[in-house]
Amino acid sequence: MSILDKQELKDFFAAAFGHAPELIVQAPGRVNLIGEHTDYNDGFVLPAAINYSTWIAASARDDRDLHVVARDFGSQRVVINLDSPMQQDSDASWSDYVRGVIQELKKRNYRLNGGNLLITGNVPAGAGLSSSASLEVAVVRALTELSDESIDPTDAALVGQAAENNFVGCNCGIMDQLISARGQESSALLIDCQDLTTRSVSIPRDWEILIVHSGVKRGLVESEYNQRRAQCETAAAFFDQQTLRGVELEQLLAAEGKLDDLSFRRARHVLTENARTLTAAEALSSGDMETLARAMAESHVSMRDDFSITTPAIDRLVEILQTAGDGQAGARMTGGGFGGCVVSIAPASVIPKLMQAVEQFYEVDTGCVPTLIPAKASKGAFSL
Ligand code: GLA
């Protein structure tokens, strides 16, 4: 879907509800440059919010109902009573993200007003670019603003994550919601997921981000994801730790052969990925492409061999980008894995070469159809 302007959004809202909206909020999707499956291990991540977002136009109602229209799901409409217990709706599963957010805001004693909501967006769904986190964060903002409540961006992210963990059923970490809430223009954010502190890392002015959707449909994501998380917890427990952040790489390496091989490899990915993420953040801030490209390449290998979350087509796509970049571009799979997107970053002058190589080789080699998604690091959720 193309990017909407504010007037179009107001028109859609008026068509759905017969009056003008009182507020419009926007929350972006994200691309993760490096630091994969480290967030729920209390580790480091380096994502950027992108210029693809979820928008919500809203107005208050006098009753206790929320009327929600999802423009991108055939303008399906659901009515949710704020005072009733929240239940999943298999006929409108998109609305579970709204219901989950309501449940979590209520748990935290936020006042909630009835309202009319029109939701739309252009974050590609099921691509690993966090369309669901952007929806959760947008809903948190819309509902709190409608009720004259204020919420800190980090708390908004925590509410979104809790909605996904407790209501939707995916045991995700905090990265996606936090970058959607706190992203900064032209920058990535180095997040320490242990205490949620962030450091903005500006992207060199003449560098650009190119996301490529592999055309590989993400499958079994939730079950595989939750399984990886459980495997990491098993590895941490071997060292009497809650998470792998409490384990040093030397300690892990010394345990090879004592810890079962699968847990060992999962943990090795996480601990080496933490180190690579810190290295990559330094390299990005100093414009050191050679180091960044190496860290991203090693990250991909580690996701492929130790964490087992890539697919052969995606491995090929990364190889095509790396070869075309010839040391002048970083490339790796981004997001939870099992399909979805690859992220590359390079000086603007190198980007056309990357695009050309993808178009020339990828479909021929794999039978999968790529989509090029040029992206800009953008600011986190805001009201228009
Ligand atoms: C998904 C989750 C995140 C994170 C990534 C993997 O996007 O929502 O919390 O774990 O996968 O890095």
Short mmCIF file of C-alpha atoms and ligand atoms in Angstrom, two decimals:
data_model
loop_
_atom_site.label_atom_id
_atom_site.label_comp_id
_atom_site.label_asym_id
_atom_site.label_seq_id
_atom_site.Cartn_x
_atom_site.Cartn_y
_atom_site.Cartn_z
CA MET A 1 0.00 0.00 0.00
CA SER A 2 1.24 3.48 -0.78
CA ILE A 3 1.87 6.04 1.93
CA LEU A 4 -1.31 7.86 2.89
CA ASP A 5 -1.56 11.54 3.51
CA LYS A 6 -3.45 12.94 6.43
CA GLN A 7 -6.43 14.05 4.35
CA GLU A 8 -6.94 10.58 2.87
CA LEU A 9 -6.93 9.11 6.34
CA LYS A 10 -9.50 11.66 7.51
CA ASP A 11 -11.65 10.80 4.51
CA PHE A 12 -11.51 7.07 5.25
CA PHE A 13 -12.42 7.76 8.84
CA ALA A 14 -15.35 9.99 7.84
CA ALA A 15 -16.57 7.31 5.41
CA ALA A 16 -16.50 4.71 8.21
CA PHE A 17 -17.92 6.78 11.07
CA GLY A 18 -19.69 9.79 9.56
CA HIS A 19 -17.62 12.47 11.28
CA ALA A 20 -14.05 13.80 11.44
CA PRO A 21 -11.42 12.12 13.66
CA GLU A 22 -10.15 13.91 16.76
CA LEU A 23 -6.68 12.45 16.58
CA ILE A 24 -4.32 10.58 14.30
CA VAL A 25 -1.38 8.53 15.52
CA GLN A 26 1.40 6.82 13.62
CA ALA A 27 3.77 4.04 14.73
CA PRO A 28 6.51 2.63 12.47
CA GLY A 29 7.68 -0.88 11.67
CA ARG A 30 11.39 -1.65 12.06
CA VAL A 31 14.38 -3.23 10.47
CA ASN A 32 17.01 -4.81 12.69
CA LEU A 33 20.56 -4.13 11.50
CA ILE A 34 22.05 -6.71 13.87
CA GLY A 35 21.37 -8.42 17.22
CA GLU A 36 18.94 -11.25 16.44
CA HIS A 37 17.24 -13.35 19.11
CA THR A 38 19.29 -11.50 21.68
CA ASP A 39 16.52 -9.29 23.11
CA TYR A 40 14.80 -11.99 25.20
CA ASN A 41 18.25 -13.05 26.38
CA ASP A 42 18.73 -9.58 27.92
CA GLY A 43 21.31 -8.81 25.24
CA PHE A 44 21.98 -6.06 22.68
CA VAL A 45 20.09 -5.13 19.50
CA LEU A 46 20.62 -2.44 16.86
CA PRO A 47 17.33 -1.77 15.04
CA ALA A 48 16.02 1.28 13.20
CA ALA A 49 12.40 2.38 12.84
CA ILE A 50 11.46 2.62 9.16
CA ASN A 51 9.30 4.81 6.96
CA TYR A 52 6.50 2.23 6.83
CA SER A 53 3.86 2.61 9.52
CA THR A 54 0.50 1.82 11.04
CA TRP A 55 -1.87 4.79 11.30
CA ILE A 56 -4.91 5.10 13.51
CA ALA A 57 -7.49 7.86 13.22
CA ALA A 58 -9.79 8.05 16.24
CA SER A 59 -12.60 9.88 17.99
CA ALA A 60 -14.11 9.47 21.46
CA ARG A 61 -17.52 7.88 22.12
CA ASP A 62 -19.87 8.49 25.04
CA ASP A 63 -20.40 4.78 25.75
CA ARG A 64 -17.95 2.05 26.87
CA ASP A 65 -17.48 0.51 23.42
CA LEU A 66 -14.63 0.62 20.98
CA HIS A 67 -15.69 0.42 17.33
CA VAL A 68 -12.67 -0.60 15.30
CA VAL A 69 -12.44 -0.72 11.50
CA ALA A 70 -9.43 -2.39 9.83
CA ARG A 71 -9.18 -0.83 6.40
CA ASP A 72 -6.57 -3.33 5.19
CA PHE A 73 -8.74 -6.31 6.19
CA GLY A 74 -11.68 -5.49 3.92
CA SER A 75 -12.76 -2.70 6.30
CA GLN A 76 -13.86 -5.38 8.76
CA ARG A 77 -15.49 -3.82 11.83
CA VAL A 78 -15.47 -5.16 15.39
CA VAL A 79 -17.08 -3.78 18.52
CA ILE A 80 -15.24 -4.37 21.79
CA ASN A 81 -16.80 -3.56 25.14
CA LEU A 82 -14.11 -2.12 27.37
CA ASP A 83 -15.62 -3.49 30.58
CA SER A 84 -16.02 -7.10 29.42
CA PRO A 85 -13.22 -9.68 29.78
CA MET A 86 -11.15 -9.78 26.58
CA GLN A 87 -11.48 -12.89 24.43
CA GLN A 88 -9.68 -13.87 21.24
CA ASP A 89 -11.66 -13.46 18.02
CA SER A 90 -10.68 -16.03 15.40
CA ASP A 91 -12.90 -14.31 12.80
CA ALA A 92 -10.91 -11.09 13.12
CA SER A 93 -7.52 -12.15 14.48
CA TRP A 94 -6.05 -8.70 13.73
CA SER A 95 -8.33 -7.39 16.49
CA ASP A 96 -6.57 -9.59 19.06
CA TYR A 97 -3.74 -7.04 19.10
CA VAL A 98 -6.29 -4.35 20.05
CA ARG A 99 -7.91 -6.60 22.66
CA GLY A 100 -4.51 -7.54 24.11
CA VAL A 101 -3.53 -3.90 24.46
CA ILE A 102 -6.85 -3.06 26.17
CA GLN A 103 -6.32 -5.94 28.61
CA GLU A 104 -2.78 -4.79 29.46
CA LEU A 105 -3.72 -1.11 29.83
CA LYS A 106 -6.56 -2.11 32.16
CA LYS A 107 -4.17 -4.26 34.24
CA ARG A 108 -2.02 -1.17 34.69
CA ASN A 109 -5.01 0.96 35.72
CA TYR A 110 -5.08 3.31 32.74
CA ARG A 111 -8.42 5.05 32.33
CA LEU A 112 -10.00 4.01 29.02
CA ASN A 113 -12.60 5.93 27.07
CA GLY A 114 -14.91 4.44 24.43
CA GLY A 115 -13.98 5.36 20.87
CA ASN A 116 -14.09 4.90 17.11
CA LEU A 117 -10.85 3.72 15.50
CA LEU A 118 -9.88 3.39 11.88
CA ILE A 119 -6.67 1.39 11.38
CA THR A 120 -4.57 1.23 8.23
CA GLY A 121 -0.91 0.92 7.36
CA ASN A 122 1.81 0.05 4.89
CA VAL A 123 4.20 -2.16 6.89
CA PRO A 124 4.40 -5.36 4.82
CA ALA A 125 2.70 -8.05 6.94
CA GLY A 126 4.45 -11.35 7.69
CA ALA A 127 7.75 -9.99 6.37
CA GLY A 128 9.67 -9.70 9.64
CA LEU A 129 9.31 -5.90 9.65
CA SER A 130 7.16 -5.80 12.79
CA SER A 131 3.75 -4.86 11.47
CA SER A 132 2.23 -6.30 14.66
CA ALA A 133 4.47 -4.31 17.02
CA SER A 134 3.67 -1.13 15.10
CA LEU A 135 -0.04 -1.94 15.45
CA GLU A 136 0.32 -2.54 19.19
CA VAL A 137 2.23 0.69 19.77
CA ALA A 138 -0.22 2.68 17.64
CA VAL A 139 -3.16 1.24 19.59
CA VAL A 140 -1.51 2.09 22.93
CA ARG A 141 -1.03 5.67 21.80
CA ALA A 142 -4.50 6.05 20.32
CA LEU A 143 -6.28 4.61 23.38
CA THR A 144 -4.27 6.59 25.92
CA GLU A 145 -4.65 9.85 23.98
CA LEU A 146 -8.40 9.31 23.58
CA SER A 147 -8.60 8.97 27.35
CA ASP A 148 -6.35 11.95 28.13
CA GLU A 149 -3.79 9.65 29.68
CA SER A 150 -0.10 10.09 28.98
CA ILE A 151 2.29 7.16 28.64
CA ASP A 152 6.06 7.10 28.42
CA PRO A 153 7.28 5.51 25.13
CA THR A 154 9.12 2.70 26.96
CA ASP A 155 5.96 1.89 28.94
CA ALA A 156 3.96 1.94 25.71
CA ALA A 157 6.41 -0.63 24.29
CA LEU A 158 6.11 -2.81 27.40
CA VAL A 159 2.31 -2.76 27.15
CA GLY A 160 2.54 -3.80 23.48
CA GLN A 161 4.95 -6.63 24.29
CA ALA A 162 2.76 -7.83 27.18
CA ALA A 163 -0.27 -7.84 24.85
CA GLU A 164 1.62 -10.10 22.47
CA ASN A 165 3.03 -12.35 25.22
CA ASN A 166 -0.09 -12.68 27.36
CA PHE A 167 -2.93 -12.37 24.87
CA VAL A 168 -1.76 -13.16 21.34
CA GLY A 169 0.55 -15.95 22.52
CA CYS A 170 3.93 -15.11 21.02
CA ASN A 171 6.75 -14.96 23.54
CA CYS A 172 8.53 -12.11 21.74
CA GLY A 173 11.15 -9.86 23.29
CA ILE A 174 11.00 -6.07 23.61
CA MET A 175 12.99 -4.95 20.54
CA ASP A 176 10.19 -4.40 18.03
CA GLN A 177 7.86 -2.44 20.27
CA LEU A 178 10.67 -0.39 21.78
CA ILE A 179 12.10 0.74 18.47
CA SER A 180 8.59 1.49 17.16
CA ALA A 181 8.00 3.69 20.21
CA ARG A 182 11.45 5.28 20.49
CA GLY A 183 13.02 5.25 17.01
CA GLN A 184 14.93 8.31 15.78
CA GLU A 185 15.25 9.79 12.34
CA SER A 186 18.46 8.89 10.45
CA SER A 187 19.63 6.71 13.35
CA ALA A 188 19.64 3.18 14.62
CA LEU A 189 19.22 2.58 18.35
CA LEU A 190 21.61 0.43 20.34
CA ILE A 191 19.33 -1.08 22.99
CA ASP A 192 20.56 -2.90 26.06
CA CYS A 193 17.60 -5.20 26.62
CA GLN A 194 18.68 -5.89 30.20
CA ASP A 195 17.74 -2.42 31.43
CA LEU A 196 16.12 -0.97 28.28
CA THR A 197 18.64 1.86 28.02
CA THR A 198 19.16 3.13 24.50
CA ARG A 199 21.93 4.91 22.62
CA SER A 200 21.24 6.59 19.35
CA VAL A 201 23.77 5.67 16.64
CA SER A 202 23.52 7.94 13.63
CA ILE A 203 23.76 6.38 10.20
CA PRO A 204 26.39 8.08 7.98
CA ARG A 205 24.64 10.65 5.78
CA ASP A 206 25.44 9.05 2.45
CA TRP A 207 24.51 5.49 3.52
CA GLU A 208 21.17 3.93 2.69
CA ILE A 209 19.20 0.94 3.85
CA LEU A 210 17.85 -1.52 1.30
CA ILE A 211 15.50 -4.21 2.55
CA VAL A 212 14.78 -7.13 0.23
CA HIS A 213 11.80 -9.36 0.83
CA SER A 214 12.91 -12.87 -0.09
CA GLY A 215 9.46 -13.94 -1.26
CA VAL A 216 9.83 -16.85 1.17
CA LYS A 217 6.63 -16.99 3.18
CA ARG A 218 7.40 -17.20 6.87
CA GLY A 219 6.17 -20.51 8.23
CA LEU A 220 5.87 -22.03 11.72
CA VAL A 221 7.20 -18.77 13.05
CA GLU A 222 5.50 -18.78 16.41
CA SER A 223 6.24 -22.38 17.35
CA GLU A 224 9.86 -22.24 16.13
CA TYR A 225 10.35 -18.86 17.83
CA ASN A 226 9.00 -20.03 21.18
CA GLN A 227 11.14 -23.17 20.87
CA ARG A 228 14.34 -21.11 20.31
CA ARG A 229 13.49 -19.07 23.36
CA ALA A 230 13.01 -22.20 25.45
CA GLN A 231 16.35 -23.61 24.19
CA CYS A 232 18.11 -20.42 25.29
CA GLU A 233 16.50 -20.71 28.70
CA THR A 234 17.72 -24.31 28.99
CA ALA A 235 21.25 -23.16 28.19
CA ALA A 236 21.06 -20.32 30.72
CA ALA A 237 19.71 -22.70 33.39
CA PHE A 238 22.75 -24.97 32.86
CA PHE A 239 24.82 -22.07 34.21
CA ASP A 240 22.27 -21.29 36.95
CA GLN A 241 21.27 -18.09 35.16
CA GLN A 242 17.85 -16.70 34.25
CA THR A 243 19.08 -15.46 30.87
CA LEU A 244 22.20 -15.85 28.75
CA ARG A 245 23.32 -12.32 29.62
CA GLY A 246 24.69 -13.78 32.83
CA VAL A 247 26.97 -16.19 30.94
CA GLU A 248 30.41 -15.31 29.51
CA LEU A 249 31.49 -16.67 26.14
CA GLU A 250 34.60 -18.29 27.71
CA GLN A 251 32.39 -20.06 30.25
CA LEU A 252 30.19 -21.38 27.47
CA LEU A 253 33.11 -22.54 25.34
CA ALA A 254 34.55 -24.38 28.32
CA ALA A 255 31.24 -26.23 28.68
CA GLU A 256 31.31 -27.67 25.16
CA GLY A 257 30.57 -31.40 25.36
CA LYS A 258 28.98 -31.04 28.81
CA LEU A 259 26.03 -28.94 27.71
CA ASP A 260 23.96 -30.71 25.02
CA ASP A 261 25.03 -29.72 21.52
CA LEU A 262 21.81 -27.95 20.50
CA SER A 263 21.70 -25.72 23.58
CA PHE A 264 25.42 -25.07 23.15
CA ARG A 265 24.99 -23.83 19.58
CA ARG A 266 21.93 -21.69 20.42
CA ALA A 267 23.85 -20.07 23.26
CA ARG A 268 26.95 -19.58 21.13
CA HIS A 269 24.85 -17.65 18.60
CA VAL A 270 23.44 -15.37 21.29
CA LEU A 271 26.73 -14.62 23.04
CA THR A 272 28.71 -14.02 19.86
CA GLU A 273 25.81 -11.96 18.44
CA ASN A 274 25.92 -9.67 21.49
CA ALA A 275 29.61 -9.00 20.84
CA ARG A 276 29.00 -8.44 17.13
CA THR A 277 26.18 -6.00 17.87
CA LEU A 278 28.46 -3.83 20.04
CA THR A 279 31.17 -3.97 17.35
CA ALA A 280 28.63 -3.06 14.65
CA ALA A 281 27.30 -0.08 16.63
CA GLU A 282 30.84 1.32 16.91
CA ALA A 283 31.49 0.67 13.23
CA LEU A 284 28.23 2.34 12.20
CA SER A 285 28.92 5.44 14.25
CA SER A 286 32.40 5.82 12.77
CA GLY A 287 31.39 4.95 9.21
CA ASP A 288 33.62 1.86 9.19
CA MET A 289 31.88 -0.23 6.52
CA GLU A 290 34.51 -2.95 6.46
CA THR A 291 33.93 -3.82 10.12
CA LEU A 292 30.15 -3.45 9.88
CA ALA A 293 29.96 -5.65 6.78
CA ARG A 294 32.06 -8.33 8.51
CA ALA A 295 29.90 -8.27 11.64
CA MET A 296 26.72 -8.57 9.58
CA ALA A 297 28.17 -11.41 7.50
CA GLU A 298 29.21 -13.30 10.65
CA SER A 299 25.78 -12.69 12.14
CA HIS A 300 24.15 -14.34 9.15
CA VAL A 301 26.44 -17.38 9.33
CA SER A 302 25.68 -17.71 13.03
CA MET A 303 21.91 -17.50 12.42
CA ARG A 304 22.29 -20.13 9.72
CA ASP A 305 24.60 -22.60 11.44
CA ASP A 306 24.09 -22.15 15.18
CA PHE A 307 20.56 -20.79 15.50
CA SER A 308 19.11 -22.57 12.41
CA ILE A 309 16.60 -19.85 11.46
CA THR A 310 17.54 -19.05 7.85
CA THR A 311 16.38 -20.80 4.66
CA PRO A 312 18.46 -21.76 1.58
CA ALA A 313 16.83 -19.03 -0.57
CA ILE A 314 17.58 -16.40 2.05
CA ASP A 315 21.17 -17.61 2.35
CA ARG A 316 21.50 -17.18 -1.41
CA LEU A 317 19.97 -13.69 -1.29
CA VAL A 318 22.48 -12.60 1.34
CA GLU A 319 25.31 -14.05 -0.73
CA ILE A 320 24.14 -12.15 -3.84
CA LEU A 321 24.08 -8.87 -1.90
CA GLN A 322 27.45 -9.47 -0.29
CA THR A 323 29.08 -10.35 -3.60
CA ALA A 324 27.60 -7.32 -5.36
CA GLY A 325 28.62 -5.08 -2.46
CA ASP A 326 32.21 -6.34 -2.64
CA GLY A 327 33.03 -5.24 0.91
CA GLN A 328 31.10 -1.98 0.51
CA ALA A 329 27.75 -3.34 1.81
CA GLY A 330 26.57 -5.17 4.90
CA ALA A 331 23.85 -7.79 4.41
CA ARG A 332 22.09 -10.35 6.59
CA MET A 333 18.67 -11.81 7.27
CA THR A 334 16.67 -9.55 9.59
CA GLY A 335 13.95 -10.39 12.13
CA GLY A 336 12.78 -13.62 13.69
CA GLY A 337 13.67 -15.80 10.69
CA PHE A 338 12.18 -18.73 8.72
CA GLY A 339 11.53 -16.45 5.73
CA GLY A 340 10.86 -12.75 5.39
CA CYS A 341 13.44 -10.08 4.69
CA VAL A 342 17.13 -9.44 4.29
CA VAL A 343 18.60 -6.08 5.29
CA SER A 344 21.49 -4.43 3.50
CA ILE A 345 23.20 -1.14 4.18
CA ALA A 346 25.65 0.61 1.88
CA PRO A 347 26.77 3.99 0.55
CA ALA A 348 24.08 5.38 -1.78
CA SER A 349 26.39 4.90 -4.79
CA VAL A 350 26.52 1.11 -4.15
CA ILE A 351 22.75 0.57 -3.75
CA PRO A 352 21.95 0.38 -7.51
CA LYS A 353 24.52 -2.43 -7.88
CA LEU A 354 22.81 -4.36 -5.09
CA MET A 355 19.39 -3.92 -6.67
CA GLN A 356 20.66 -4.98 -10.05
CA ALA A 357 22.31 -8.13 -8.70
CA VAL A 358 19.15 -9.18 -6.86
CA GLU A 359 17.10 -8.73 -10.01
CA GLN A 360 19.62 -10.54 -12.16
CA PHE A 361 20.29 -13.60 -10.00
CA TYR A 362 17.83 -14.21 -7.18
CA GLU A 363 14.72 -15.47 -8.95
CA VAL A 364 16.74 -17.45 -11.49
CA ASP A 365 18.71 -19.16 -8.71
CA THR A 366 15.92 -19.83 -6.23
CA GLY A 367 12.55 -19.57 -7.98
CA CYS A 368 11.47 -17.01 -5.37
CA VAL A 369 10.34 -13.52 -6.35
CA PRO A 370 12.11 -10.69 -4.50
CA THR A 371 10.64 -7.31 -3.56
CA LEU A 372 12.99 -4.37 -3.13
CA ILE A 373 12.02 -2.14 -0.20
CA PRO A 374 14.23 0.97 0.08
CA ALA A 375 13.92 2.24 3.65
CA LYS A 376 14.85 5.28 5.72
CA ALA A 377 15.59 5.26 9.43
CA SER A 378 12.63 7.18 10.87
CA LYS A 379 11.28 8.52 14.13
CA GLY A 380 9.22 6.44 16.52
CA ALA A 381 5.47 6.71 17.21
CA PHE A 382 3.93 10.18 17.24
CA SER A 383 0.66 12.05 16.83
CA LEU A 384 0.03 13.92 13.61
C1 GLA B 1 10.90 -11.05 16.56
C2 GLA B 1 10.57 -10.69 18.01
C3 GLA B 1 11.68 -9.84 18.62
C4 GLA B 1 13.05 -10.48 18.42
C5 GLA B 1 13.24 -10.89 16.97
C6 GLA B 1 14.50 -11.69 16.77
O1 GLA B 1 10.89 -9.90 15.77
O2 GLA B 1 9.34 -9.99 18.08
O3 GLA B 1 11.41 -9.63 19.99
O4 GLA B 1 13.24 -11.53 19.30
O5 GLA B 1 12.16 -11.68 16.49
O6 GLA B 1 15.61 -10.91 16.98
#
